[in-house]
mmCIF file of C-alpha atoms in Angstrom:
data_model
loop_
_atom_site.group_PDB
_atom_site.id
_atom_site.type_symbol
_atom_site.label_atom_id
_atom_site.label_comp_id
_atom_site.label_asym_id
_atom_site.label_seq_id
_atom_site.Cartn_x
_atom_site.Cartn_y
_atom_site.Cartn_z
ATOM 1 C CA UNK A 122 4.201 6.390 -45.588
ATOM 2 C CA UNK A 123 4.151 3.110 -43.731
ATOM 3 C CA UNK A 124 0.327 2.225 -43.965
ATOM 4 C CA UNK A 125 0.934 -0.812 -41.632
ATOM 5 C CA UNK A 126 2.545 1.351 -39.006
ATOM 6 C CA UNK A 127 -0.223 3.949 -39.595
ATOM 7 C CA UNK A 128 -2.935 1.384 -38.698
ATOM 8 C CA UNK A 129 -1.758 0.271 -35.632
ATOM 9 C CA UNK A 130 -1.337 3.460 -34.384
ATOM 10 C CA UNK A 131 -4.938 4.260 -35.484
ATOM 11 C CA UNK A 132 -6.133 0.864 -33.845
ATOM 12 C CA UNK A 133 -4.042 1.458 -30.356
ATOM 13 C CA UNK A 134 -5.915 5.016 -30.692
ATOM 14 C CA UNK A 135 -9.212 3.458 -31.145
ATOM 15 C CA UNK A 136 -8.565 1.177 -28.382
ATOM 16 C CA UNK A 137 -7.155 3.602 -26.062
ATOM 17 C CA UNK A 138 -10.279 5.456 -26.678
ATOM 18 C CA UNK A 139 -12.958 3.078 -26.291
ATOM 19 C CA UNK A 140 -11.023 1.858 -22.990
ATOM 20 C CA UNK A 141 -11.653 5.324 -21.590
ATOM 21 C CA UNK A 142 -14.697 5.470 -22.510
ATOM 22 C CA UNK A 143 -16.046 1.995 -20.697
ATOM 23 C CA UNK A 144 -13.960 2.573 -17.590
ATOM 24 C CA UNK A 145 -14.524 5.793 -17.464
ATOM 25 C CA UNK A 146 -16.350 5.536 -13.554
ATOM 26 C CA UNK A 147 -12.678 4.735 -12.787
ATOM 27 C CA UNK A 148 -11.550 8.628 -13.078
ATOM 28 C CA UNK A 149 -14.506 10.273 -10.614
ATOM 29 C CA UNK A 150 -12.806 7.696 -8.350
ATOM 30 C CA UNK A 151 -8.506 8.505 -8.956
ATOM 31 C CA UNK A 152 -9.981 12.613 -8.921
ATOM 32 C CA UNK A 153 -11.345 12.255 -5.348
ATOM 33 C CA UNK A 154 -8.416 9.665 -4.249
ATOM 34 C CA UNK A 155 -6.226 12.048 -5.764
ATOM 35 C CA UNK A 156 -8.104 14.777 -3.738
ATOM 36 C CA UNK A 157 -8.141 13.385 -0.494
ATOM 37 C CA UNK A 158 -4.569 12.273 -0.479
ATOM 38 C CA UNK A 159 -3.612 16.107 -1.195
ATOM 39 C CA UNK A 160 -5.494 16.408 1.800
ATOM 40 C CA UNK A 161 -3.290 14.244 3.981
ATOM 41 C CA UNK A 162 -0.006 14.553 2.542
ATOM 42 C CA UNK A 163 1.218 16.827 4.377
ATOM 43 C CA UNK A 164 0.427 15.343 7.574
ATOM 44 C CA UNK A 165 1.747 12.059 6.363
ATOM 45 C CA UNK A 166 4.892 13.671 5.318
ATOM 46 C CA UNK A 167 4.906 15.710 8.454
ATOM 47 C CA UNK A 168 5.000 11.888 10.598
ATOM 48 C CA UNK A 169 7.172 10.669 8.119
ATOM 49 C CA UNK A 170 9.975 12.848 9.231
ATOM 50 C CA UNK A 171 9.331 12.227 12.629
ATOM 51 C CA UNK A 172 10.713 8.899 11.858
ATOM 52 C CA UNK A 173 7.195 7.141 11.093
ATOM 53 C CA UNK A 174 6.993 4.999 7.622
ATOM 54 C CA UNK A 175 4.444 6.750 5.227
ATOM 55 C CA UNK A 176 1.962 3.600 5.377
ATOM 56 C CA UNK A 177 2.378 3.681 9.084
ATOM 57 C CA UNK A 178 1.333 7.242 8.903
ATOM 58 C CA UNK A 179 -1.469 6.708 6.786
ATOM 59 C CA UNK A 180 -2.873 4.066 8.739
ATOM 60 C CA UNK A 181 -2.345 6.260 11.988
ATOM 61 C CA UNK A 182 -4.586 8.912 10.408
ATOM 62 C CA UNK A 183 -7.055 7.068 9.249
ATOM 63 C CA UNK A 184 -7.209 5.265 12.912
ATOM 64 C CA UNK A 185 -7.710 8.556 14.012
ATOM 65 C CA UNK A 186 -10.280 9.726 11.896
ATOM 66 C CA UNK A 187 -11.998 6.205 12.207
ATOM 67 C CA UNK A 188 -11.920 6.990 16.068
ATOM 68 C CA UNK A 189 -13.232 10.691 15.817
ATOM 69 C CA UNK A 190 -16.229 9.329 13.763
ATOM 70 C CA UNK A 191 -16.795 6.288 16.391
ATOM 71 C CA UNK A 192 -16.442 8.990 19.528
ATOM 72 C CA UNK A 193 -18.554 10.998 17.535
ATOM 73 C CA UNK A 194 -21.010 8.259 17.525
ATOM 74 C CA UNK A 195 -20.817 7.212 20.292
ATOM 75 C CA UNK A 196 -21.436 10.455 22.266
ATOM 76 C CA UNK A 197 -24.363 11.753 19.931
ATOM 77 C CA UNK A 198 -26.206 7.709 19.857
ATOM 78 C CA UNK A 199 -28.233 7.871 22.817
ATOM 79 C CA UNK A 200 -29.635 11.323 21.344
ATOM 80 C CA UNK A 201 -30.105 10.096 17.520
ATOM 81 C CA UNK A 202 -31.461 6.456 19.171
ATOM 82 C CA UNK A 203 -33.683 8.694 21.126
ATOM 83 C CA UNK A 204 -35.115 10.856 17.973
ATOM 84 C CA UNK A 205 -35.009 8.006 15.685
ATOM 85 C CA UNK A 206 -37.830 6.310 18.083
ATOM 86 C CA UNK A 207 -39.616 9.621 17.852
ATOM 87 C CA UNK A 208 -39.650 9.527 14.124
ATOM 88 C CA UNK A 209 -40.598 5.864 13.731
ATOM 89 C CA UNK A 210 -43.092 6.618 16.156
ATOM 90 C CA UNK A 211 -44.582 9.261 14.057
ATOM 91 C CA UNK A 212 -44.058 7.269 11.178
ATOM 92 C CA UNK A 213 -46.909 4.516 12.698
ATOM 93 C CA UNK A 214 -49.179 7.242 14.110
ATOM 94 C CA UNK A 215 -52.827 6.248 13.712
ATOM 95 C CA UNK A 216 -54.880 8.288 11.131
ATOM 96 C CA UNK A 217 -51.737 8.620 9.114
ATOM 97 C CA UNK A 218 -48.620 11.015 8.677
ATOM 98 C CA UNK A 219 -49.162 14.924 8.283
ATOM 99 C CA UNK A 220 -48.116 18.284 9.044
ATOM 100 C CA UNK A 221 -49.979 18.198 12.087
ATOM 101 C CA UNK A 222 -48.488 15.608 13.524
ATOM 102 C CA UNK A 223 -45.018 16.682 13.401
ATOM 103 C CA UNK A 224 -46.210 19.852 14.719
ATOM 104 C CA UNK A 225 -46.511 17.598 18.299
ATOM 105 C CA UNK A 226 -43.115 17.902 17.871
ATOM 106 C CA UNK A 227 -42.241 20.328 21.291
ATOM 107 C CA UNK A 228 -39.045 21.707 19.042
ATOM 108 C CA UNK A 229 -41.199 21.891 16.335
ATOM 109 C CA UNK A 230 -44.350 23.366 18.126
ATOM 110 C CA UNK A 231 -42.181 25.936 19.654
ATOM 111 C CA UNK A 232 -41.142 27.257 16.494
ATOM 112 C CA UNK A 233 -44.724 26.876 15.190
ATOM 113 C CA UNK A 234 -45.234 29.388 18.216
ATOM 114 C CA UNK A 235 -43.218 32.113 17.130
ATOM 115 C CA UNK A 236 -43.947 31.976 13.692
ATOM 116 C CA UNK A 237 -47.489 32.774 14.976
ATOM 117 C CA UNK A 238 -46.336 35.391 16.657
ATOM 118 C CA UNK A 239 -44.232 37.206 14.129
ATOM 119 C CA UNK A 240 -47.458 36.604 11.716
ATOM 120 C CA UNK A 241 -49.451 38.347 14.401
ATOM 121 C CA UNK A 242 -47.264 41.785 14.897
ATOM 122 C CA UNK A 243 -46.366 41.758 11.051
ATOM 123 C CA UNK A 244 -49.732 41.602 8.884
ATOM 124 C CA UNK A 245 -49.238 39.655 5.504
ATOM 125 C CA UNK A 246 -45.750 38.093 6.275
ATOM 126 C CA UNK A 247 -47.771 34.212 6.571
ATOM 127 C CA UNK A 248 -44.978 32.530 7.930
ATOM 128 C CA UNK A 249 -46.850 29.815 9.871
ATOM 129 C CA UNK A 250 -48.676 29.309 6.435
ATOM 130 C CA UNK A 251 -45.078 28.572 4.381
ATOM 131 C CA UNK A 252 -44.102 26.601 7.818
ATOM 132 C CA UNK A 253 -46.974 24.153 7.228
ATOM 133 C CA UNK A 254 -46.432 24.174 3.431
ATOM 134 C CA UNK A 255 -42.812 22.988 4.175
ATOM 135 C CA UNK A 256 -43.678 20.430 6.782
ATOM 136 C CA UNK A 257 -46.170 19.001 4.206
ATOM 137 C CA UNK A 258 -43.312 18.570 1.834
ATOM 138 C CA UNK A 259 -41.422 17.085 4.594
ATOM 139 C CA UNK A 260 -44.095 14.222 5.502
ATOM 140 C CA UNK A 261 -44.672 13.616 1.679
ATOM 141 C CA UNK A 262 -41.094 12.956 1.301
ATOM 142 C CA UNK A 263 -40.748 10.933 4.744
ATOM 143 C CA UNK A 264 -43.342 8.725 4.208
ATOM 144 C CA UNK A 265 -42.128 8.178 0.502
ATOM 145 C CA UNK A 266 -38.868 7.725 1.446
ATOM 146 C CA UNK A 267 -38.802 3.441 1.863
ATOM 147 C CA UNK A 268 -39.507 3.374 -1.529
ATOM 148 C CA UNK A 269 -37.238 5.717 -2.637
ATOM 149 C CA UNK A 270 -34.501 4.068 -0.861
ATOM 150 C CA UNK A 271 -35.793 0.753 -2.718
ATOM 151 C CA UNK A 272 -35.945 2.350 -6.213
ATOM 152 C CA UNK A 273 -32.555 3.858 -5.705
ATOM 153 C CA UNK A 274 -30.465 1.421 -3.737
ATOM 154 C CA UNK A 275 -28.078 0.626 -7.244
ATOM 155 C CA UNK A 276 -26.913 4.159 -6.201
ATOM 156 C CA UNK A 277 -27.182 4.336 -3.020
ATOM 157 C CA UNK A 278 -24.733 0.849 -2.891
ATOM 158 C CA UNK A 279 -22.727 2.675 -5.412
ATOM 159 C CA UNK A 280 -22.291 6.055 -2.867
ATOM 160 C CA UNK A 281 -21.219 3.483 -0.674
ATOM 161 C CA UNK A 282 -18.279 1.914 -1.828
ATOM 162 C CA UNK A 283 -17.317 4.991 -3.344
ATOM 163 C CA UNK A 284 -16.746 6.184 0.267
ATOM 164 C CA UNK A 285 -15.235 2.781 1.314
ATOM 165 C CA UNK A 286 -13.047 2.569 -2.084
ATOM 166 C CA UNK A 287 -11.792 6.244 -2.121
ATOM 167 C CA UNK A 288 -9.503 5.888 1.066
ATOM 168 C CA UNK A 289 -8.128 2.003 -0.364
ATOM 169 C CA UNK A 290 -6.478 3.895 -3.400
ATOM 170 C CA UNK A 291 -5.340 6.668 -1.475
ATOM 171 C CA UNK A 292 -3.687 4.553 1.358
ATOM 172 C CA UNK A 293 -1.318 3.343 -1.525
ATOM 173 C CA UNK A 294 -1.357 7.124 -3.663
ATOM 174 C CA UNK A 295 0.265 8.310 -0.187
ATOM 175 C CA UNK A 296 2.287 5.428 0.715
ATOM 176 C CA UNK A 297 3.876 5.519 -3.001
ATOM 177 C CA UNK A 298 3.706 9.321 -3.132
ATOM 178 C CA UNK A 299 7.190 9.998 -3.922
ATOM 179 C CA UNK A 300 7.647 7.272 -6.468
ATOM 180 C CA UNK A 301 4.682 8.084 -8.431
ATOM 181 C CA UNK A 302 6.157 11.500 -8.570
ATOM 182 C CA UNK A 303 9.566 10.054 -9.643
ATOM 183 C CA UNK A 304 7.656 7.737 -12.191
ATOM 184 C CA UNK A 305 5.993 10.364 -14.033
ATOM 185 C CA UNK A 306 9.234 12.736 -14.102
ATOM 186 C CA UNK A 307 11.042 9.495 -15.193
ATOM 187 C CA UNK A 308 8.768 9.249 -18.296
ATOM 188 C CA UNK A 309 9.773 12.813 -19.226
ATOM 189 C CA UNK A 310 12.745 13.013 -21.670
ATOM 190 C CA UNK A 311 15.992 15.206 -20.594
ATOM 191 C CA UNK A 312 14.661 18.088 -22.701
ATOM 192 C CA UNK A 313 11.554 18.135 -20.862
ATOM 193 C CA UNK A 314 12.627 17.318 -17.726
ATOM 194 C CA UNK A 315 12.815 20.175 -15.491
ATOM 195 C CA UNK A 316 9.620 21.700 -17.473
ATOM 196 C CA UNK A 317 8.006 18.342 -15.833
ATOM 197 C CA UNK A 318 9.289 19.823 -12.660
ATOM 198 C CA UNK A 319 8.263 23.229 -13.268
ATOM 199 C CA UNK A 320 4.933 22.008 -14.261
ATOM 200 C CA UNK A 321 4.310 19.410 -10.710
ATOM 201 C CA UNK A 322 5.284 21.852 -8.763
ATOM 202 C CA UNK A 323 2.272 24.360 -10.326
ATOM 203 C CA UNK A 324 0.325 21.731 -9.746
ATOM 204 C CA UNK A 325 1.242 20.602 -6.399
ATOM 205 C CA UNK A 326 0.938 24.800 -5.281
ATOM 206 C CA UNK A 327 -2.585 25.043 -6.629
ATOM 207 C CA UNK A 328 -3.983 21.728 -5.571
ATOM 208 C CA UNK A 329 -2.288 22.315 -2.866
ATOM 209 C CA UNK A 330 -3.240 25.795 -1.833
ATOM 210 C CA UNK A 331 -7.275 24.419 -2.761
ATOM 211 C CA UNK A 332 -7.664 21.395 -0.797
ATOM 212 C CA UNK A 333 -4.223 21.287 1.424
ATOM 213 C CA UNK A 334 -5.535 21.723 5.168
ATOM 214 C CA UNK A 335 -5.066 25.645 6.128
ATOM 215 C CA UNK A 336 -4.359 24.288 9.745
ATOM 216 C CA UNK A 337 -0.824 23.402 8.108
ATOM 217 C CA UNK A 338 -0.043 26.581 6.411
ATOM 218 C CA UNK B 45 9.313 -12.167 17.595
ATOM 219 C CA UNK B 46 12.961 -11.197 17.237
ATOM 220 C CA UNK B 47 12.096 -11.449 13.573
ATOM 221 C CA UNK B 48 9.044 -8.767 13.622
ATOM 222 C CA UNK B 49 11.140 -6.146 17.086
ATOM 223 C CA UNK B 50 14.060 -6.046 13.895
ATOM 224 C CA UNK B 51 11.760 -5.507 10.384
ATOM 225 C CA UNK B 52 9.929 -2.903 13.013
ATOM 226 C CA UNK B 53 12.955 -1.003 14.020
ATOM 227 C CA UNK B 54 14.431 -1.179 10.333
ATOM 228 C CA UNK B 55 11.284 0.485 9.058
ATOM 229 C CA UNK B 56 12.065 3.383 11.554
ATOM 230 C CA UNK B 57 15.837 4.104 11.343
ATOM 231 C CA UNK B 58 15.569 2.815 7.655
ATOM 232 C CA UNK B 59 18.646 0.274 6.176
ATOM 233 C CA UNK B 60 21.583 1.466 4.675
ATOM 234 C CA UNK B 61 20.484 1.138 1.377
ATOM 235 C CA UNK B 62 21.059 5.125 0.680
ATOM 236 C CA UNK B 63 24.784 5.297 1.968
ATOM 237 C CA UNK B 64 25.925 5.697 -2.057
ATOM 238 C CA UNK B 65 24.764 9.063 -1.561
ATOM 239 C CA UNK B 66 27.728 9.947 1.063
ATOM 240 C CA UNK B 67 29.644 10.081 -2.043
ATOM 241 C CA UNK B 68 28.776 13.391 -2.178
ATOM 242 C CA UNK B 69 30.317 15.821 -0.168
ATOM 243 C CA UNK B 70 27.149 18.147 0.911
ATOM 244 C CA UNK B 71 25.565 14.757 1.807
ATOM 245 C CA UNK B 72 28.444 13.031 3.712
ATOM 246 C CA UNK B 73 27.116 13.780 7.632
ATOM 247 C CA UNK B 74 23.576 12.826 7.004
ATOM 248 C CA UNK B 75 22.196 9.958 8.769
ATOM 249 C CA UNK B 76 20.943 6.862 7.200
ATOM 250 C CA UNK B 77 17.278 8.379 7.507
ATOM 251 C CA UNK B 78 18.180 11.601 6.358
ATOM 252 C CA UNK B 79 19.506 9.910 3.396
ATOM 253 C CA UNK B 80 16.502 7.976 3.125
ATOM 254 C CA UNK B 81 14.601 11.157 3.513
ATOM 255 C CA UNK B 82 16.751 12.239 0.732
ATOM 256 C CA UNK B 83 15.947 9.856 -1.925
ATOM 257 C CA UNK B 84 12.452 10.637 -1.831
ATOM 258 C CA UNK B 85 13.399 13.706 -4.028
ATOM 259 C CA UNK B 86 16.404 12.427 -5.799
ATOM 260 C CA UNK B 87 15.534 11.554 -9.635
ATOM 261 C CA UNK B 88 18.128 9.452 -12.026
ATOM 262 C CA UNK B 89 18.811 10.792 -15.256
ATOM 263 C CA UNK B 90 21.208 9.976 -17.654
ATOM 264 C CA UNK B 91 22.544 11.710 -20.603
ATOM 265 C CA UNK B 92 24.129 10.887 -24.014
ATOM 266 C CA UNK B 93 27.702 12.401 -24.817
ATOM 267 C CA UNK B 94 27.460 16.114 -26.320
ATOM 268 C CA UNK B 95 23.725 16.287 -25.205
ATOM 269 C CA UNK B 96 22.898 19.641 -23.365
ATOM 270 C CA UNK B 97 22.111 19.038 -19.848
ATOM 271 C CA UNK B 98 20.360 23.008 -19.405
ATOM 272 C CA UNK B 99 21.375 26.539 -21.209
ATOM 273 C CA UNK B 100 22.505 29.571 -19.726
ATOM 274 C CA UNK B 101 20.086 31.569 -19.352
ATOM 275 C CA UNK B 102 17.593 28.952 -18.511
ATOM 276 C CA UNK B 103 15.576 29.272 -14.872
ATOM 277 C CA UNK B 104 17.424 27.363 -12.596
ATOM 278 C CA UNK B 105 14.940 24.306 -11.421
ATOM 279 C CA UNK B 106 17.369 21.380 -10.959
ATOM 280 C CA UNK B 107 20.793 20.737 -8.969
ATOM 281 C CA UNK B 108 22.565 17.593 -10.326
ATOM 282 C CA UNK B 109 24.963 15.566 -8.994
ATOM 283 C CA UNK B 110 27.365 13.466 -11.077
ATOM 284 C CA UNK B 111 27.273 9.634 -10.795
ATOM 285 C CA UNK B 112 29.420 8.935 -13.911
ATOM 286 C CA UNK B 113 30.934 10.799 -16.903
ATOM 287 C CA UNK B 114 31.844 14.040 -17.893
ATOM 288 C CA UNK B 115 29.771 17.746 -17.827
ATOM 289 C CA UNK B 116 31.206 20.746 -20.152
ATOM 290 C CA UNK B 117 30.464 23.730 -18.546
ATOM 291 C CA UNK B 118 30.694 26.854 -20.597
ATOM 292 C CA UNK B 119 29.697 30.422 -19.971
ATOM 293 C CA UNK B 120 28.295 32.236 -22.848
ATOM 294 C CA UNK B 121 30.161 35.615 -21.870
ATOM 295 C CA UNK B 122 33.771 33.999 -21.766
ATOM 296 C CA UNK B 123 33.174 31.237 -24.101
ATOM 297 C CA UNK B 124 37.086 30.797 -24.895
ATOM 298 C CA UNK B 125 36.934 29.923 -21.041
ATOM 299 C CA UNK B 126 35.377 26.408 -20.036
ATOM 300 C CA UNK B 127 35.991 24.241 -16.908
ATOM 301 C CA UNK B 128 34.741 20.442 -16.462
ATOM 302 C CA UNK B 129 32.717 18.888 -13.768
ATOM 303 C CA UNK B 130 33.819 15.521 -13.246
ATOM 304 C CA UNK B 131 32.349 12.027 -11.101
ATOM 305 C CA UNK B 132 30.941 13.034 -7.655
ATOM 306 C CA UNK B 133 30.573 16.607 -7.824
ATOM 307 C CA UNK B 134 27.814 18.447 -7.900
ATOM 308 C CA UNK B 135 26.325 21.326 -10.913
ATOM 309 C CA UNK B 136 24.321 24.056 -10.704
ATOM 310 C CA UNK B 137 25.135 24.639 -6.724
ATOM 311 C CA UNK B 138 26.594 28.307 -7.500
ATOM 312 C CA UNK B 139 23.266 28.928 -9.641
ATOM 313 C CA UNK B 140 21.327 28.238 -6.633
ATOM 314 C CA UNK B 141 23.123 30.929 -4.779
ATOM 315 C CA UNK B 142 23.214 33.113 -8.018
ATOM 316 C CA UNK B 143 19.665 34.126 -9.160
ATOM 317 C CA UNK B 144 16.560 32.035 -10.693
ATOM 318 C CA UNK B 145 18.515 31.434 -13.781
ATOM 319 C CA UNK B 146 21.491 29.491 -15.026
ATOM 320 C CA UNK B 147 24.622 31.279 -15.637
ATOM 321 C CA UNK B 148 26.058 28.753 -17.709
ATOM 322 C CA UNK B 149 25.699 25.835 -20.413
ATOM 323 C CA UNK B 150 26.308 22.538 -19.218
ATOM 324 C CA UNK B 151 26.861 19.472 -21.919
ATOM 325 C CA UNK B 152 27.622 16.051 -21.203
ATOM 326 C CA UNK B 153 31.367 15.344 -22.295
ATOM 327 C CA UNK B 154 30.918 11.681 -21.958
ATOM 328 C CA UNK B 155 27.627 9.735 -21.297
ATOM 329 C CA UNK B 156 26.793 10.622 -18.243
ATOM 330 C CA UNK B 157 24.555 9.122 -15.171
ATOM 331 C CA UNK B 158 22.935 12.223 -12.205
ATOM 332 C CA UNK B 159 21.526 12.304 -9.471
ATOM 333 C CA UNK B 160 18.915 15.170 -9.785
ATOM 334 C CA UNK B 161 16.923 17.522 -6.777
ATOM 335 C CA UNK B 162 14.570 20.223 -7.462
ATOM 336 C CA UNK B 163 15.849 22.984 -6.105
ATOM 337 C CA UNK B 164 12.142 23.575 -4.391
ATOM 338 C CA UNK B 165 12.055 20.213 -3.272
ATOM 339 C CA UNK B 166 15.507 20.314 -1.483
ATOM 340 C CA UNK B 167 14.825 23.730 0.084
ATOM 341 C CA UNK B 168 11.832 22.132 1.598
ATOM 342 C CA UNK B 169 13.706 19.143 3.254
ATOM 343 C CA UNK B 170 16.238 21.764 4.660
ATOM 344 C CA UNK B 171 13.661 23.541 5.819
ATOM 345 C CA UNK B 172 11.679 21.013 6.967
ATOM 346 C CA UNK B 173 14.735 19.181 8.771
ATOM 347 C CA UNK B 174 16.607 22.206 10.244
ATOM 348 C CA UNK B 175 18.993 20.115 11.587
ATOM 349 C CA UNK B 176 19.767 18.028 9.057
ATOM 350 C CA UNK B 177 19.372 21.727 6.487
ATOM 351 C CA UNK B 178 22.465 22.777 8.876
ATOM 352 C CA UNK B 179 24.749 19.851 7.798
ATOM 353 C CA UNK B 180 23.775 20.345 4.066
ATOM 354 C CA UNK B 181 24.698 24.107 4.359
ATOM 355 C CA UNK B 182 28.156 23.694 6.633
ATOM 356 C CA UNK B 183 29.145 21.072 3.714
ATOM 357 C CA UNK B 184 27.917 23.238 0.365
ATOM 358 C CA UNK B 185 30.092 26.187 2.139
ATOM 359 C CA UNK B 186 32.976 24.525 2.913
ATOM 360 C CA UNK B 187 32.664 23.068 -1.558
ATOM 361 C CA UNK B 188 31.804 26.671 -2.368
ATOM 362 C CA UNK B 189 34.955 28.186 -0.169
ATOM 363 C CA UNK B 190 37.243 25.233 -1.935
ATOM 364 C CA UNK B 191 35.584 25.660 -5.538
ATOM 365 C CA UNK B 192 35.959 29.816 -4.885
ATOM 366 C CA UNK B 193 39.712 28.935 -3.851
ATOM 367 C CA UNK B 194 41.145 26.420 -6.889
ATOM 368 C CA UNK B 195 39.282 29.148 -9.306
ATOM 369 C CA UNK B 196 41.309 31.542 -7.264
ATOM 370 C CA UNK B 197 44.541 29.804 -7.694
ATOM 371 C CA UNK B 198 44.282 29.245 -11.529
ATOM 372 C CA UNK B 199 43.759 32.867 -11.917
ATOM 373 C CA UNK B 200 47.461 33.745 -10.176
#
């Protein structure tokens, strides 16, 4: 046995290992790039034979998606501007934050109203009771949630660029789709070679069939 | 300006960079983006002389196309009888037709450079591109009709 050979096998291993281990935050990130470009391949692939170049494509749909989410925005605003000023309003209400005061709440109030009622034609049921048990929660967590945001913020920064980072490396997962593909058939020997296929194309059908859009099928 | 109108409308129609694969005959009426289209499912193998390309029997996954070299073909059932496929043609084309499996043993002769296309994958494009699906199937008749003709004329 070559014991030199051995060892460097057994330190690549080690290494190999311990790489995994400390950069393993990277996979959560390839699984949902990998994910979401499942998502949009076909679409991409669908403008690519229309004669548009993949990274065209993908830019296209994320324009697109990026324009949804601003229309979105921009035709909800005036209504979340509007109830945000409610809340911070409540928020600085004099004598403090409770139950009660979100019951001033007309949408709130009016559900208030027919919880009443229902408690009123059906004895024991106390659903006005569990209403004001809930909104209690509610305040408790509203009013504790500045600091929560400031205790938390290494995570909630980390959410963050985990939505602005997933979309990067799937720009270039579905720009390079088919020669990833190629490049991980190419590392297959001869003998193994159309098992590879056999074995991507499983794949492709169930990831596929799970998160490929329905609206293409 | 000139500059950016011409990289735009290359990235659209695509250069002629895929025109080697008119050497084929199923592929020789394709357009220079249907050829690009094409390569996104072509793969390049190679093979060492006498090494066993796929087995009889085998399912059929994987049409290849011959670059360079030699391929043995043999069928198990009339093994006295064997026929070589030589530099542009194309193996496993009957198979496709024939079943999910192979009906013969193919070995390489010589070394030998492929082209190869999942069978799925180049159903899809067809599919996909009916047009362009129309070309390939016109051109793999007319080979079959020849191929079905010579083997014809060498059993007279």
């Amino acid at each position: 046995m070559n014991w030199s050979k051995l060892g460097f096998y057994i330190l690549m291993a080690i290494v190999l290992i311990a790489g995994l281990i400390f950069y393993r935050w990277i996979f959560s990130y390839l699984i949902a790039s990998v994910i979401f470009s499942y998502i949009l391949n076909p679409a991409v692939s669908f403008l690519e034979r229309k004669r548009i170049p993949r990274w065209m494509g993908v830019l296209l749909l994320y324009l697109s998606v990026a324009g949804l989410i601003a229309w979105f925005t921009s035709r909800y605003i005036p209504d979340l501007i509007a109830q945000g000023n409610n809340l911070f309003a409540l928020l600085s209400h004099e004598g403090g934050f409770d139950a009660e005061t979100i019951l001033g709440v007309p949408f709130i109030h009016g559900i208030y109203e027919y919880a009443q009622q229902l408690d009123a034609n059906v004895p024991g049921l106390n659903v006005s009771a569990q209403m004001l048990s809930i909104l209690d929660n509610a305040t408790d967590f509203l009013v504790g949630l500045p600091k929560f945001l400031l205790d938390n913020y290494p995570s909630i920064i980390g959410a963050v660029s985990f939505i602005f980072t997933i979309p990067l490396i799937s720009f270039f997962l579905l720009k390079d789709w088919y020669k990833i593909r190629k490049a991980f058939l190419g590392m297959a020997s001869n003998r193994y070679f159309e098992l590879g296929i056999i074995l991507m194309n499983k794949i492709d059908h169930t990831v596929g069939t799970i998160c490929g859009p329905c609206y293409w099928r | 300006m000139k500059a950016l109108y011409d990289w735009l409308l290359s990235q659209i129609n695509k250069p002629e960079a895929y025109i080697r694969y008119r050497r084929f005959s199923i592929f020789k009426d394709l357009s220079s983006f249907e050829l690009y289209l094409l390569h996104s499912i072509v793969h390049q193998r190679s093979f060492k002389e006498g090494e066993v390309l796929f087995e009889a029997g085998y399912p059929m996954e994987v049409i290849y196309f011959i670059e360079q070299g030699d391929v043995l073909l043999t069928n198990p059932d009339t093994a006295d009888r064997s026929h070589t496929i030589g530099i542009n043609q194309v193996l496993g084309m009957w198979d496709m037709f024939c079943g999910a499996r192979r009906q013969s043993t193919a070995s390489a002769h010589s070394d030998v450079s492929a082209l190869a296309i999942a069978t799925g994958d180049f159903w899809d494009l067809i599919e996909s591109r009916p047009r362009m699906g129309l070309k390939i199937l016109k051109a793999t008749c007319k080979e079959i009709t020849k191929d079905a003709l010579t083997i014809q004329d060498s059993g007279k």
